[in-house]
Coordinates of C-alpha atoms in Angstrom, one line a residue:
M1 CA 0.0 0.0 0.0
T2 CA 1.4 3.4 -1.0
S3 CA 2.0 5.7 1.9
V4 CA 0.4 9.2 1.7
P5 CA 3.0 12.0 2.0
T6 CA 2.7 14.3 5.0
H7 CA 1.3 17.7 4.2
K8 CA 3.5 20.6 5.1
P9 CA 2.1 24.1 5.1
R10 CA 3.6 26.3 2.3
P11 CA 2.1 29.7 2.9
M12 CA 4.3 31.6 0.4
I13 CA 3.5 29.2 -2.4
D14 CA -0.2 29.3 -1.5
L15 CA -0.2 33.1 -1.6
L16 CA 1.7 33.1 -4.9
V17 CA -0.4 30.5 -6.7
S18 CA -3.8 31.5 -5.3
I19 CA -3.6 35.3 -5.2
V20 CA -0.6 36.9 -6.8
I21 CA -0.4 35.0 -10.2
P22 CA -4.2 35.0 -10.8
A23 CA -4.4 38.7 -9.9
F24 CA -1.6 39.5 -12.4
V25 CA -3.2 37.5 -15.2
L26 CA -6.6 39.2 -14.6
M27 CA -5.2 42.7 -14.4
K28 CA -2.5 42.5 -17.1
L29 CA -3.3 39.7 -19.5
S30 CA -7.0 40.0 -20.1
G31 CA -7.0 42.6 -22.8
E32 CA -8.2 41.8 -26.4
N33 CA -4.5 41.8 -27.6
D34 CA -3.5 39.2 -24.9
L35 CA -5.7 36.3 -23.6
G36 CA -9.0 38.1 -23.9
A37 CA -11.6 38.4 -21.2
S38 CA -12.7 34.7 -21.2
G39 CA -9.2 33.4 -21.8
G40 CA -7.7 35.5 -19.0
L41 CA -10.4 34.4 -16.5
I42 CA -9.9 30.8 -17.3
V43 CA -6.1 31.0 -17.0
A44 CA -6.3 33.0 -13.8
L45 CA -8.7 30.6 -12.2
S46 CA -6.8 27.5 -13.3
F47 CA -4.0 28.3 -10.9
P48 CA -5.9 28.1 -7.6
L49 CA -8.2 25.4 -9.0
G50 CA -5.2 23.3 -10.1
W51 CA -3.3 23.8 -6.9
G52 CA -6.3 22.9 -4.8
L53 CA -6.9 19.7 -6.7
F54 CA -3.2 18.8 -6.5
E55 CA -3.2 19.2 -2.7
L56 CA -6.4 17.2 -2.3
I57 CA -5.3 14.4 -4.6
K58 CA -1.7 14.2 -3.4
Y59 CA -2.5 14.1 0.3
R60 CA -5.8 12.2 0.0
K61 CA -7.4 13.9 2.8
F62 CA -10.9 15.4 2.9
N63 CA -10.6 19.0 3.8
F64 CA -13.8 21.0 4.2
I65 CA -12.0 24.4 3.8
A66 CA -10.2 23.2 0.7
L67 CA -13.4 22.0 -0.8
L68 CA -15.0 25.4 -0.1
G69 CA -12.0 27.0 -1.8
L70 CA -12.5 24.9 -4.9
A71 CA -16.2 25.8 -4.9
N72 CA -15.3 29.4 -4.6
V73 CA -13.1 29.3 -7.7
L74 CA -15.6 27.4 -9.8
L75 CA -18.4 29.8 -8.8
T76 CA -16.2 32.8 -9.7
G77 CA -15.4 31.3 -13.1
G78 CA -19.1 30.5 -13.7
I79 CA -20.2 34.1 -12.9
G80 CA -17.5 35.5 -15.3
L81 CA -18.0 33.0 -18.2
L82 CA -21.8 33.1 -18.0
E83 CA -21.7 36.9 -17.8
L84 CA -24.1 37.0 -14.8
D85 CA -24.9 40.2 -12.9
T86 CA -22.1 41.3 -10.7
K87 CA -24.4 41.2 -7.7
W88 CA -23.9 37.5 -7.7
L89 CA -20.2 37.9 -7.3
A90 CA -20.8 39.9 -4.1
I91 CA -23.2 37.3 -2.9
K92 CA -20.7 34.5 -3.7
E93 CA -17.9 36.4 -1.9
A94 CA -20.0 36.6 1.2
A95 CA -21.5 33.1 1.0
I96 CA -18.3 31.1 1.6
P97 CA -17.3 32.6 5.0
A98 CA -21.0 32.8 5.9
V99 CA -21.4 29.0 5.4
I100 CA -18.3 28.3 7.6
G101 CA -19.6 30.7 10.3
I102 CA -23.0 29.0 10.3
A103 CA -21.3 25.6 10.5
V104 CA -19.3 26.9 13.6
L105 CA -22.6 28.0 15.2
V106 CA -24.4 24.8 14.4
S107 CA -21.5 22.9 16.0
T108 CA -22.3 24.5 19.4
F109 CA -25.5 22.3 19.4
T110 CA -23.4 19.1 19.1
S111 CA -21.3 17.3 21.7
S112 CA -18.2 18.7 20.1
P113 CA -18.1 22.4 19.1
L114 CA -15.8 23.1 16.2
V115 CA -13.1 24.9 18.3
K116 CA -13.0 22.0 20.7
A117 CA -12.8 19.4 17.9
L118 CA -10.0 21.3 16.2
L119 CA -7.8 22.3 19.2
F120 CA -8.8 20.2 22.2
N121 CA -8.0 16.8 20.8
P122 CA -5.3 14.2 21.6
T123 CA -3.3 15.0 18.4
V124 CA -2.8 18.6 19.5
M125 CA -2.9 18.6 23.3
D126 CA -2.5 16.2 26.2
V127 CA -6.3 16.0 26.8
E128 CA -6.0 13.5 29.6
K129 CA -3.5 15.7 31.6
I130 CA -5.6 18.8 31.1
N131 CA -8.8 17.1 32.1
Q132 CA -7.2 15.6 35.2
R133 CA -6.0 19.1 36.3
L134 CA -9.4 20.7 35.5
Q135 CA -11.2 18.1 37.6
M136 CA -8.7 18.5 40.4
R137 CA -9.3 22.2 40.5
N138 CA -13.1 21.9 39.9
S139 CA -12.7 24.1 36.8
M140 CA -14.3 21.8 34.1
E141 CA -17.5 23.9 33.9
A142 CA -15.6 27.2 33.6
F143 CA -13.4 25.6 30.8
E144 CA -16.4 24.4 28.8
S145 CA -18.0 27.9 29.1
R146 CA -14.8 29.6 27.8
L147 CA -14.6 27.0 24.9
M148 CA -18.1 28.0 24.0
K149 CA -17.2 31.7 24.1
A150 CA -14.2 31.0 21.8
T151 CA -16.5 29.2 19.4
Y152 CA -18.8 32.2 19.2
L153 CA -15.8 34.4 18.6
V154 CA -14.7 32.2 15.7
A155 CA -18.2 32.5 14.2
G156 CA -18.0 36.3 14.7
S157 CA -14.7 36.4 12.8
F158 CA -16.3 34.6 9.8
A159 CA -19.3 37.0 10.0
F160 CA -16.8 39.9 9.7
S161 CA -15.2 38.2 6.7
A162 CA -18.5 37.6 5.0
T163 CA -19.6 41.3 5.5
M164 CA -16.3 42.7 4.3
N165 CA -16.2 40.4 1.3
F166 CA -19.7 41.6 0.2
V167 CA -18.9 45.3 0.7
L168 CA -15.5 45.0 -1.0
A169 CA -16.9 43.1 -4.0
K170 CA -19.8 45.7 -4.4
W171 CA -17.3 48.6 -4.2
I172 CA -14.6 47.3 -6.6
V173 CA -16.3 45.1 -9.2
T174 CA -18.7 47.4 -11.1
S175 CA -18.1 46.4 -14.7
P176 CA -20.2 43.8 -16.6
A177 CA -19.0 40.2 -16.4
G178 CA -17.2 38.9 -19.5
T179 CA -15.3 42.2 -20.1
P180 CA -11.6 42.9 -19.7
E181 CA -12.6 45.6 -17.1
F182 CA -14.5 43.0 -15.1
N183 CA -11.3 40.8 -15.0
E184 CA -9.1 43.7 -14.0
Q185 CA -11.5 44.6 -11.2
L186 CA -11.6 40.9 -10.1
G187 CA -7.8 41.0 -9.9
Q188 CA -7.9 44.1 -7.8
L189 CA -10.5 42.4 -5.5
T190 CA -8.2 39.4 -5.2
L191 CA -5.3 41.6 -4.2
Y192 CA -7.2 43.9 -1.8
S193 CA -9.0 41.1 -0.1
Y194 CA -5.8 39.8 1.4
P195 CA -4.7 42.9 3.5
M196 CA -8.3 44.1 4.1
I197 CA -10.0 40.8 5.0
A198 CA -7.6 37.8 5.2
L199 CA -5.0 39.5 7.3
P200 CA -7.4 41.0 9.9
S201 CA -9.3 37.6 10.0
T202 CA -6.0 35.8 10.7
I203 CA -5.1 38.2 13.5
M204 CA -8.6 37.6 15.0
M205 CA -8.1 33.8 14.9
M206 CA -4.6 34.2 16.5
A207 CA -6.1 36.3 19.3
I208 CA -8.8 33.6 19.8
F209 CA -6.3 30.8 20.0
Y210 CA -4.2 32.9 22.5
Y211 CA -7.4 33.4 24.5
L212 CA -7.8 29.6 24.6
W213 CA -4.2 29.0 25.6
R214 CA -4.6 31.6 28.4
T215 CA -7.8 29.8 29.5
I216 CA -6.0 26.5 29.8
H217 CA -3.1 28.1 31.6
D218 CA -5.3 30.0 34.1
L219 CA -7.5 27.1 34.9
T220 CA -4.9 24.3 35.1
G221 CA -1.6 26.1 35.9
L222 CA 0.1 24.1 33.2
K223 CA 2.7 25.7 30.9
L224 CA 2.4 25.5 27.1
E225 CA 5.1 22.8 26.8
E226 CA 3.2 20.7 29.4
V227 CA -0.1 20.6 27.5
L228 CA 1.1 20.0 23.9
A229 CA 0.6 16.4 22.7
S230 CA 4.1 16.2 21.3
S231 CA 5.7 16.9 24.6
S232 CA 3.8 14.2 26.4
S233 CA 5.0 11.6 24.0
K234 CA 8.7 12.3 24.7

């Protein structure tokens, strides 16, 4: 049986393939003397689509976020190639983070809220040690309450992303789909969305995870190296 290679994060390559190159193609190579409006859109979208499929096929791991990313690319291509009203682009831009945010909220009604499933599991943390210390200090209820608060904060960060995506798309993309101007504005949207949406959202998520770490430290008294799963296996 062939072993599946371990996935290693490559943020710079992800940024280059998914944002920089497509934006360049849309803004500089979509003119009638170059690739044309449809050709430029297809070439630009082929980079993140191809990269996403490569990652999924090579590492053979279902990834909900990656699947949403592929859906995002396909919907953008469909709106441009079918020359739909640009309002659908704004709706699409807001829909992806909105779906994730709703999924996070729905998870609070299950036995394992999303934040707990992602962070508080044996592959990331020494769950047994943390639970023992929480029970010893009678802090389990307080811990669960703060986990729920963190889950709501995560949902809030996606609500921010959905709102900003909609506003930015309505502000920047005003030309009819299927035109070189539409492609150029789509490239601008791709570039601007990173510093104006992705970066603030990342900072929010880092703050939430810091809040979770402080919660564990305050309620258990354990240091970071004492709660990580890798340290307990040494």
